[in-house]
PDB file of C-alpha atoms in Angstrom:
ATOM      1  CA  MET A 765    -120.932-283.465-120.059  1.00  0.00           C
ATOM      2  CA  ILE A 766    -118.649-285.944-121.353  1.00  0.00           C
ATOM      3  CA  ARG A 767    -116.916-284.371-124.983  1.00  0.00           C
ATOM      4  CA  VAL A 768    -116.525-287.225-127.545  1.00  0.00           C
ATOM      5  CA  LEU A 769    -114.103-286.562-130.895  1.00  0.00           C
ATOM      6  CA  LEU A 770    -115.219-289.187-133.587  1.00  0.00           C
ATOM      7  CA  ALA A 771    -112.484-290.453-135.853  1.00  0.00           C
ATOM      8  CA  ASP A 772    -113.437-292.505-138.714  1.00  0.00           C
ATOM      9  CA  ASP A 773    -112.891-292.357-142.365  1.00  0.00           C
ATOM     10  CA  GLN A 774    -116.362-292.872-143.207  1.00  0.00           C
ATOM     11  CA  SER A 775    -119.111-289.893-143.187  1.00  0.00           C
ATOM     12  CA  LEU A 776    -122.187-292.130-142.542  1.00  0.00           C
ATOM     13  CA  VAL A 777    -120.385-293.903-139.776  1.00  0.00           C
ATOM     14  CA  ARG A 778    -119.804-290.460-138.032  1.00  0.00           C
ATOM     15  CA  ALA A 779    -123.063-289.407-139.060  1.00  0.00           C
ATOM     16  CA  GLY A 780    -125.010-291.988-137.174  1.00  0.00           C
ATOM     17  CA  PHE A 781    -122.443-292.107-134.313  1.00  0.00           C
ATOM     18  CA  ARG A 782    -123.029-288.581-133.829  1.00  0.00           C
ATOM     19  CA  ALA A 783    -126.498-288.557-134.417  1.00  0.00           C
ATOM     20  CA  LEU A 784    -127.106-290.964-131.386  1.00  0.00           C
ATOM     21  CA  LEU A 785    -124.397-289.359-129.109  1.00  0.00           C
ATOM     22  CA  ASP A 786    -125.694-285.718-129.549  1.00  0.00           C
ATOM     23  CA  ALA A 787    -128.911-286.640-128.404  1.00  0.00           C
ATOM     24  CA  GLN A 788    -128.029-287.679-124.988  1.00  0.00           C
ATOM     25  CA  PRO A 789    -128.680-284.892-122.358  1.00  0.00           C
ATOM     26  CA  ASP A 790    -124.696-285.709-121.243  1.00  0.00           C
ATOM     27  CA  ILE A 791    -123.006-286.243-124.009  1.00  0.00           C
ATOM     28  CA  GLU A 792    -121.606-283.992-127.138  1.00  0.00           C
ATOM     29  CA  VAL A 793    -119.630-284.937-129.759  1.00  0.00           C
ATOM     30  CA  VAL A 794    -117.242-281.833-130.034  1.00  0.00           C
ATOM     31  CA  ASP A 795    -115.602-282.928-133.575  1.00  0.00           C
ATOM     32  CA  GLU A 796    -114.841-285.291-136.175  1.00  0.00           C
ATOM     33  CA  ALA A 797    -112.153-286.648-138.060  1.00  0.00           C
ATOM     34  CA  ALA A 798    -111.782-288.623-141.164  1.00  0.00           C
ATOM     35  CA  ASP A 799    -107.931-290.231-140.822  1.00  0.00           C
ATOM     36  CA  GLY A 800    -105.461-290.702-137.908  1.00  0.00           C
ATOM     37  CA  GLU A 801    -103.267-287.096-138.318  1.00  0.00           C
ATOM     38  CA  GLU A 802    -106.370-285.260-137.951  1.00  0.00           C
ATOM     39  CA  ALA A 803    -107.846-287.028-135.145  1.00  0.00           C
ATOM     40  CA  VAL A 804    -104.281-286.619-133.155  1.00  0.00           C
ATOM     41  CA  SER A 805    -104.491-283.011-134.358  1.00  0.00           C
ATOM     42  CA  ARG A 806    -108.203-282.398-132.874  1.00  0.00           C
ATOM     43  CA  VAL A 807    -107.219-284.498-129.944  1.00  0.00           C
ATOM     44  CA  ARG A 808    -104.461-282.077-129.241  1.00  0.00           C
ATOM     45  CA  GLU A 809    -106.617-278.872-129.511  1.00  0.00           C
ATOM     46  CA  LEU A 810    -109.710-279.801-127.866  1.00  0.00           C
ATOM     47  CA  ARG A 811    -108.927-282.533-125.271  1.00  0.00           C
ATOM     48  CA  PRO A 812    -111.577-284.282-125.569  1.00  0.00           C
ATOM     49  CA  ASP A 813    -112.682-287.126-122.687  1.00  0.00           C
ATOM     50  CA  VAL A 814    -113.150-289.577-125.327  1.00  0.00           C
ATOM     51  CA  VAL A 815    -112.109-290.572-128.572  1.00  0.00           C
ATOM     52  CA  LEU A 816    -114.089-293.295-130.753  1.00  0.00           C
ATOM     53  CA  MET A 817    -111.146-294.754-133.119  1.00  0.00           C
ATOM     54  CA  ASP A 818    -111.402-296.487-136.034  1.00  0.00           C
ATOM     55  CA  ILE A 819    -108.509-298.607-136.983  1.00  0.00           C
ATOM     56  CA  ARG A 820    -108.252-298.230-140.376  1.00  0.00           C
ATOM     57  CA  MET A 821    -107.947-294.611-141.670  1.00  0.00           C
ATOM     58  CA  PRO A 822    -105.822-293.075-144.452  1.00  0.00           C
ATOM     59  CA  ARG A 823    -102.433-291.300-143.702  1.00  0.00           C
ATOM     60  CA  LEU A 824    -101.830-292.465-140.120  1.00  0.00           C
ATOM     61  CA  ASP A 825    -104.002-295.507-138.805  1.00  0.00           C
ATOM     62  CA  GLY A 826    -105.856-295.729-135.788  1.00  0.00           C
ATOM     63  CA  LEU A 827    -102.912-297.986-133.857  1.00  0.00           C
ATOM     64  CA  ALA A 828    -100.622-295.452-134.496  1.00  0.00           C
ATOM     65  CA  ALA A 829    -102.830-292.194-133.302  1.00  0.00           C
ATOM     66  CA  THR A 830    -103.506-294.472-130.288  1.00  0.00           C
ATOM     67  CA  ARG A 831    -100.147-294.834-129.335  1.00  0.00           C
ATOM     68  CA  THR A 832     -99.203-291.205-129.980  1.00  0.00           C
ATOM     69  CA  ILE A 833    -102.387-289.848-127.789  1.00  0.00           C
ATOM     70  CA  THR A 834    -101.726-292.250-125.033  1.00  0.00           C
ATOM     71  CA  GLY A 835     -98.208-291.413-125.093  1.00  0.00           C
ATOM     72  CA  ASP A 836     -98.472-287.822-124.624  1.00  0.00           C
ATOM     73  CA  HIS A 837     -98.491-287.082-120.907  1.00  0.00           C
ATOM     74  CA  ARG A 838    -100.450-283.809-121.779  1.00  0.00           C
ATOM     75  CA  LEU A 839    -103.500-286.200-123.077  1.00  0.00           C
ATOM     76  CA  ASP A 840    -103.598-288.274-119.799  1.00  0.00           C
ATOM     77  CA  GLY A 841    -107.093-287.559-119.327  1.00  0.00           C
ATOM     78  CA  VAL A 842    -108.211-288.571-122.965  1.00  0.00           C
ATOM     79  CA  LYS A 843    -109.486-292.223-123.331  1.00  0.00           C
ATOM     80  CA  VAL A 844    -109.197-294.080-126.452  1.00  0.00           C
ATOM     81  CA  VAL A 845    -111.853-296.865-127.482  1.00  0.00           C
ATOM     82  CA  VAL A 846    -111.167-298.327-130.374  1.00  0.00           C
ATOM     83  CA  LEU A 847    -113.852-299.181-133.138  1.00  0.00           C
ATOM     84  CA  THR A 848    -113.468-302.790-134.872  1.00  0.00           C
ATOM     85  CA  THR A 849    -115.624-304.010-137.956  1.00  0.00           C
ATOM     86  CA  PHE A 850    -114.756-307.708-136.623  1.00  0.00           C
ATOM     87  CA  GLU A 851    -115.177-308.823-133.300  1.00  0.00           C
ATOM     88  CA  LEU A 852    -112.093-311.124-133.837  1.00  0.00           C
ATOM     89  CA  ASP A 853    -109.955-308.095-135.313  1.00  0.00           C
ATOM     90  CA  GLU A 854    -106.179-309.251-135.293  1.00  0.00           C
ATOM     91  CA  TYR A 855    -105.268-305.528-134.226  1.00  0.00           C
ATOM     92  CA  VAL A 856    -107.679-305.312-131.312  1.00  0.00           C
ATOM     93  CA  PHE A 857    -105.024-306.881-128.486  1.00  0.00           C
ATOM     94  CA  GLU A 858    -102.115-304.987-130.047  1.00  0.00           C
ATOM     95  CA  ALA A 859    -104.469-301.662-129.806  1.00  0.00           C
ATOM     96  CA  VAL A 860    -105.053-302.414-125.867  1.00  0.00           C
ATOM     97  CA  ARG A 861    -101.162-302.858-125.468  1.00  0.00           C
ATOM     98  CA  SER A 862    -100.873-299.360-127.186  1.00  0.00           C
ATOM     99  CA  GLY A 863    -103.150-297.483-124.625  1.00  0.00           C
ATOM    100  CA  ALA A 864    -106.365-298.258-125.820  1.00  0.00           C
ATOM    101  CA  SER A 865    -109.001-297.772-122.902  1.00  0.00           C
ATOM    102  CA  GLY A 866    -110.856-300.809-124.869  1.00  0.00           C
ATOM    103  CA  PHE A 867    -112.560-301.550-127.993  1.00  0.00           C
ATOM    104  CA  LEU A 868    -116.095-301.545-129.388  1.00  0.00           C
ATOM    105  CA  VAL A 869    -117.601-303.420-132.185  1.00  0.00           C
ATOM    106  CA  LYS A 870    -119.060-301.053-135.064  1.00  0.00           C
ATOM    107  CA  ASP A 871    -122.495-302.782-135.092  1.00  0.00           C
ATOM    108  CA  THR A 872    -122.786-302.764-131.465  1.00  0.00           C
ATOM    109  CA  GLU A 873    -126.578-301.961-129.803  1.00  0.00           C
ATOM    110  CA  PRO A 874    -127.296-298.389-129.558  1.00  0.00           C
ATOM    111  CA  ASP A 875    -127.443-298.647-125.695  1.00  0.00           C
ATOM    112  CA  GLU A 876    -123.901-300.421-125.321  1.00  0.00           C
ATOM    113  CA  LEU A 877    -122.150-297.738-127.234  1.00  0.00           C
ATOM    114  CA  LEU A 878    -123.984-295.161-124.800  1.00  0.00           C
ATOM    115  CA  ARG A 879    -122.755-297.312-121.755  1.00  0.00           C
ATOM    116  CA  ALA A 880    -119.246-297.724-122.961  1.00  0.00           C
ATOM    117  CA  VAL A 881    -118.628-294.024-123.168  1.00  0.00           C
ATOM    118  CA  ARG A 882    -119.985-293.565-120.011  1.00  0.00           C
ATOM    119  CA  ALA A 883    -118.006-296.550-118.529  1.00  0.00           C
ATOM    120  CA  VAL A 884    -114.975-295.415-119.971  1.00  0.00           C
ATOM    121  CA  VAL A 885    -114.973-292.128-118.537  1.00  0.00           C
ATOM    122  CA  ALA A 886    -115.679-293.553-115.084  1.00  0.00           C
ATOM    123  CA  GLY A 887    -112.740-295.480-115.338  1.00  0.00           C
ATOM    124  CA  ASP A 888    -114.827-298.829-115.452  1.00  0.00           C
ATOM    125  CA  ALA A 889    -114.018-301.429-117.766  1.00  0.00           C
ATOM    126  CA  LEU A 890    -115.407-301.127-121.280  1.00  0.00           C
ATOM    127  CA  LEU A 891    -115.636-305.017-121.851  1.00  0.00           C
ATOM    128  CA  SER A 892    -117.908-307.432-120.107  1.00  0.00           C
ATOM    129  CA  PRO A 893    -116.478-310.229-118.582  1.00  0.00           C
ATOM    130  CA  GLY A 894    -117.035-312.586-121.093  1.00  0.00           C
ATOM    131  CA  VAL A 895    -115.493-310.610-123.902  1.00  0.00           C
ATOM    132  CA  THR A 896    -112.718-309.980-121.961  1.00  0.00           C
ATOM    133  CA  ARG A 897    -112.167-313.884-121.154  1.00  0.00           C
ATOM    134  CA  ARG A 898    -112.545-314.671-124.697  1.00  0.00           C
ATOM    135  CA  LEU A 899    -110.599-311.919-126.198  1.00  0.00           C
ATOM    136  CA  ILE A 900    -108.114-311.290-124.213  1.00  0.00           C
ATOM    137  CA  ALA A 901    -107.122-314.995-123.903  1.00  0.00           C
ATOM    138  CA  GLU A 902    -107.306-315.111-127.809  1.00  0.00           C
ATOM    139  CA  PHE A 903    -104.808-312.309-128.499  1.00  0.00           C
ATOM    140  CA  ALA A 904    -102.319-313.236-125.520  1.00  0.00           C
ATOM    141  CA  SER A 905    -101.646-316.681-126.616  1.00  0.00           C
ATOM    142  CA  ARG A 906    -100.347-314.712-129.882  1.00  0.00           C
ATOM    143  CA  SER A 907     -98.479-312.257-128.143  1.00  0.00           C
ATOM    144  CA  LYS A 908     -94.830-312.190-127.415  1.00  0.00           C
ATOM    145  CA  ALA A 909     -93.538-314.166-124.282  1.00  0.00           C
ATOM    146  CA  PRO A 910     -93.862-313.322-120.731  1.00  0.00           C
ATOM    147  CA  ALA A 911     -91.808-310.327-120.149  1.00  0.00           C
ATOM    148  CA  ASP A 912     -89.912-309.178-116.827  1.00  0.00           C
ATOM    149  CA  ALA A 913     -91.948-306.998-114.572  1.00  0.00           C
ATOM    150  CA  PRO A 914     -89.997-305.513-112.096  1.00  0.00           C
ATOM    151  CA  GLY A 915     -93.273-303.859-111.071  1.00  0.00           C
ATOM    152  CA  LEU A 916     -94.717-306.846-109.648  1.00  0.00           C
ATOM    153  CA  ALA A 917     -92.315-306.835-107.045  1.00  0.00           C
ATOM    154  CA  GLY A 918     -93.554-304.144-105.271  1.00  0.00           C
ATOM    155  CA  LEU A 919     -97.460-305.248-105.381  1.00  0.00           C
ATOM    156  CA  THR A 920     -98.614-307.446-102.049  1.00  0.00           C
ATOM    157  CA  GLU A 921     -99.904-310.880-102.186  1.00  0.00           C
ATOM    158  CA  ARG A 922    -103.461-309.638-102.439  1.00  0.00           C
ATOM    159  CA  GLU A 923    -102.870-307.158-104.855  1.00  0.00           C
ATOM    160  CA  ARG A 924    -101.496-309.724-107.138  1.00  0.00           C
ATOM    161  CA  GLU A 925    -104.352-311.703-106.582  1.00  0.00           C
ATOM    162  CA  VAL A 926    -106.597-309.092-107.661  1.00  0.00           C
ATOM    163  CA  MET A 927    -104.374-308.642-110.631  1.00  0.00           C
ATOM    164  CA  ALA A 928    -105.067-312.214-112.091  1.00  0.00           C
ATOM    165  CA  LEU A 929    -108.779-311.831-110.974  1.00  0.00           C
ATOM    166  CA  VAL A 930    -109.009-308.666-113.190  1.00  0.00           C
ATOM    167  CA  GLY A 931    -106.991-310.519-115.874  1.00  0.00           C
ATOM    168  CA  ILE A 932    -109.549-313.278-116.375  1.00  0.00           C
ATOM    169  CA  GLY A 933    -112.262-310.587-116.899  1.00  0.00           C
ATOM    170  CA  LEU A 934    -113.691-310.539-113.716  1.00  0.00           C
ATOM    171  CA  SER A 935    -115.702-307.300-112.229  1.00  0.00           C
ATOM    172  CA  ASN A 936    -115.323-305.276-109.207  1.00  0.00           C
ATOM    173  CA  ASP A 937    -118.528-306.818-107.708  1.00  0.00           C
ATOM    174  CA  GLU A 938    -117.212-310.797-109.164  1.00  0.00           C
ATOM    175  CA  ILE A 939    -113.840-310.054-107.316  1.00  0.00           C
ATOM    176  CA  ALA A 940    -115.336-309.031-103.906  1.00  0.00           C
ATOM    177  CA  ARG A 941    -117.310-312.073-104.097  1.00  0.00           C
ATOM    178  CA  ARG A 942    -114.226-314.343-104.923  1.00  0.00           C
ATOM    179  CA  LEU A 943    -112.237-312.655-102.173  1.00  0.00           C
ATOM    180  CA  VAL A 944    -114.978-312.426 -99.585  1.00  0.00           C
ATOM    181  CA  VAL A 945    -114.014-308.848 -99.579  1.00  0.00           C
ATOM    182  CA  SER A 946    -116.667-305.610 -99.600  1.00  0.00           C
ATOM    183  CA  PRO A 947    -116.779-304.267-103.586  1.00  0.00           C
ATOM    184  CA  LEU A 948    -115.002-301.042-102.293  1.00  0.00           C
ATOM    185  CA  THR A 949    -112.306-302.870-101.123  1.00  0.00           C
ATOM    186  CA  ALA A 950    -112.116-304.511-104.471  1.00  0.00           C
ATOM    187  CA  LYS A 951    -112.190-301.337-106.319  1.00  0.00           C
ATOM    188  CA  THR A 952    -109.601-300.114-103.905  1.00  0.00           C
ATOM    189  CA  HIS A 953    -107.133-303.312-104.565  1.00  0.00           C
ATOM    190  CA  VAL A 954    -107.571-302.397-108.300  1.00  0.00           C
ATOM    191  CA  SER A 955    -106.609-298.807-108.214  1.00  0.00           C
ATOM    192  CA  ARG A 956    -103.459-299.207-106.166  1.00  0.00           C
ATOM    193  CA  THR A 957    -102.148-302.134-108.291  1.00  0.00           C
ATOM    194  CA  MET A 958    -102.782-299.947-111.319  1.00  0.00           C
ATOM    195  CA  VAL A 959    -100.975-296.822-109.065  1.00  0.00           C
ATOM    196  CA  LYS A 960     -98.155-299.296-108.497  1.00  0.00           C
ATOM    197  CA  LEU A 961     -97.644-300.820-111.742  1.00  0.00           C
ATOM    198  CA  GLY A 962     -98.580-297.099-113.855  1.00  0.00           C
ATOM    199  CA  ALA A 963    -101.306-298.772-115.802  1.00  0.00           C
ATOM    200  CA  ARG A 964    -103.474-295.899-117.949  1.00  0.00           C
ATOM    201  CA  ASP A 965    -106.631-297.750-117.180  1.00  0.00           C
ATOM    202  CA  ARG A 966    -108.339-301.452-116.602  1.00  0.00           C
ATOM    203  CA  ALA A 967    -107.113-302.589-119.643  1.00  0.00           C
ATOM    204  CA  GLN A 968    -103.925-301.812-119.450  1.00  0.00           C
ATOM    205  CA  LEU A 969    -103.816-303.876-116.160  1.00  0.00           C
ATOM    206  CA  VAL A 970    -105.363-306.794-117.950  1.00  0.00           C
ATOM    207  CA  VAL A 971    -102.891-306.825-120.583  1.00  0.00           C
ATOM    208  CA  LEU A 972     -99.628-306.530-117.903  1.00  0.00           C
ATOM    209  CA  ALA A 973    -101.270-309.863-116.013  1.00  0.00           C
ATOM    210  CA  TYR A 974    -100.997-311.532-119.164  1.00  0.00           C
ATOM    211  CA  GLU A 975     -97.556-309.967-120.277  1.00  0.00           C
ATOM    212  CA  SER A 976     -96.021-310.814-117.215  1.00  0.00           C
ATOM    213  CA  GLY A 977     -97.055-314.330-117.218  1.00  0.00           C
ATOM    214  CA  LEU A 978     -99.149-313.864-113.921  1.00  0.00           C
ATOM    215  CA  VAL A 979    -102.187-315.201-116.045  1.00  0.00           C
ATOM    216  CA  ARG A 980    -101.744-317.939-118.570  1.00  0.00           C
ATOM    217  CA  PRO A 981    -103.681-317.465-121.944  1.00  0.00           C
ATOM    218  CA  GLY A 982    -106.793-319.524-122.075  1.00  0.00           C
ATOM    219  CA  TRP A 983    -106.724-319.698-118.045  1.00  0.00           C
ATOM    220  CA  LEU A 984    -110.681-318.604-117.707  1.00  0.00           C
ATOM    221  CA  GLY A 985    -110.581-318.887-113.992  1.00  0.00           C
TER     222      GLY A 985
END
């Protein structure tokens, strides 16, 4: 059973998400929070698998709450999915850099929301390749200049290549076809790269690819 916590200051939004999620045989909403402070407190108490986190909330906003949750090693198993009203929200890239596993637009289709919740628990990317290419390039172009990334020195040439392909939004299957390897081999390379760099998930690997300069903003492969 996938345990979900809803964090949004609009009760109607929470009610809509709860109705959809609780109707699934493999998902249950364990609690709700109306602001960031309450969200952090309830996450520490309940340890849900996924937090659907609104950005704009009173007392403590979603970005600060996300940083608090992802910065607590005791909560390593908790995945945060940021909710945003606009697809090109200026906070989205910062949210991923803060440790969020991805983001969803609030008016996303119900099937997409369910797929996203299940995907993040499985460790997969929440963003489709097309969305990754468009949005990450957009926000990476506004981020700070490439920083030194000593961890890259520990990667093999193939792992750096795989990291760059993840950075431009390719799925494991697409990486496998590009490199002429099996999907399992591609997945293994991605997993090893994440471990070596200490990346919490695939979304953070994308951010590291841009911040290190391994991928250039606007390069879509």
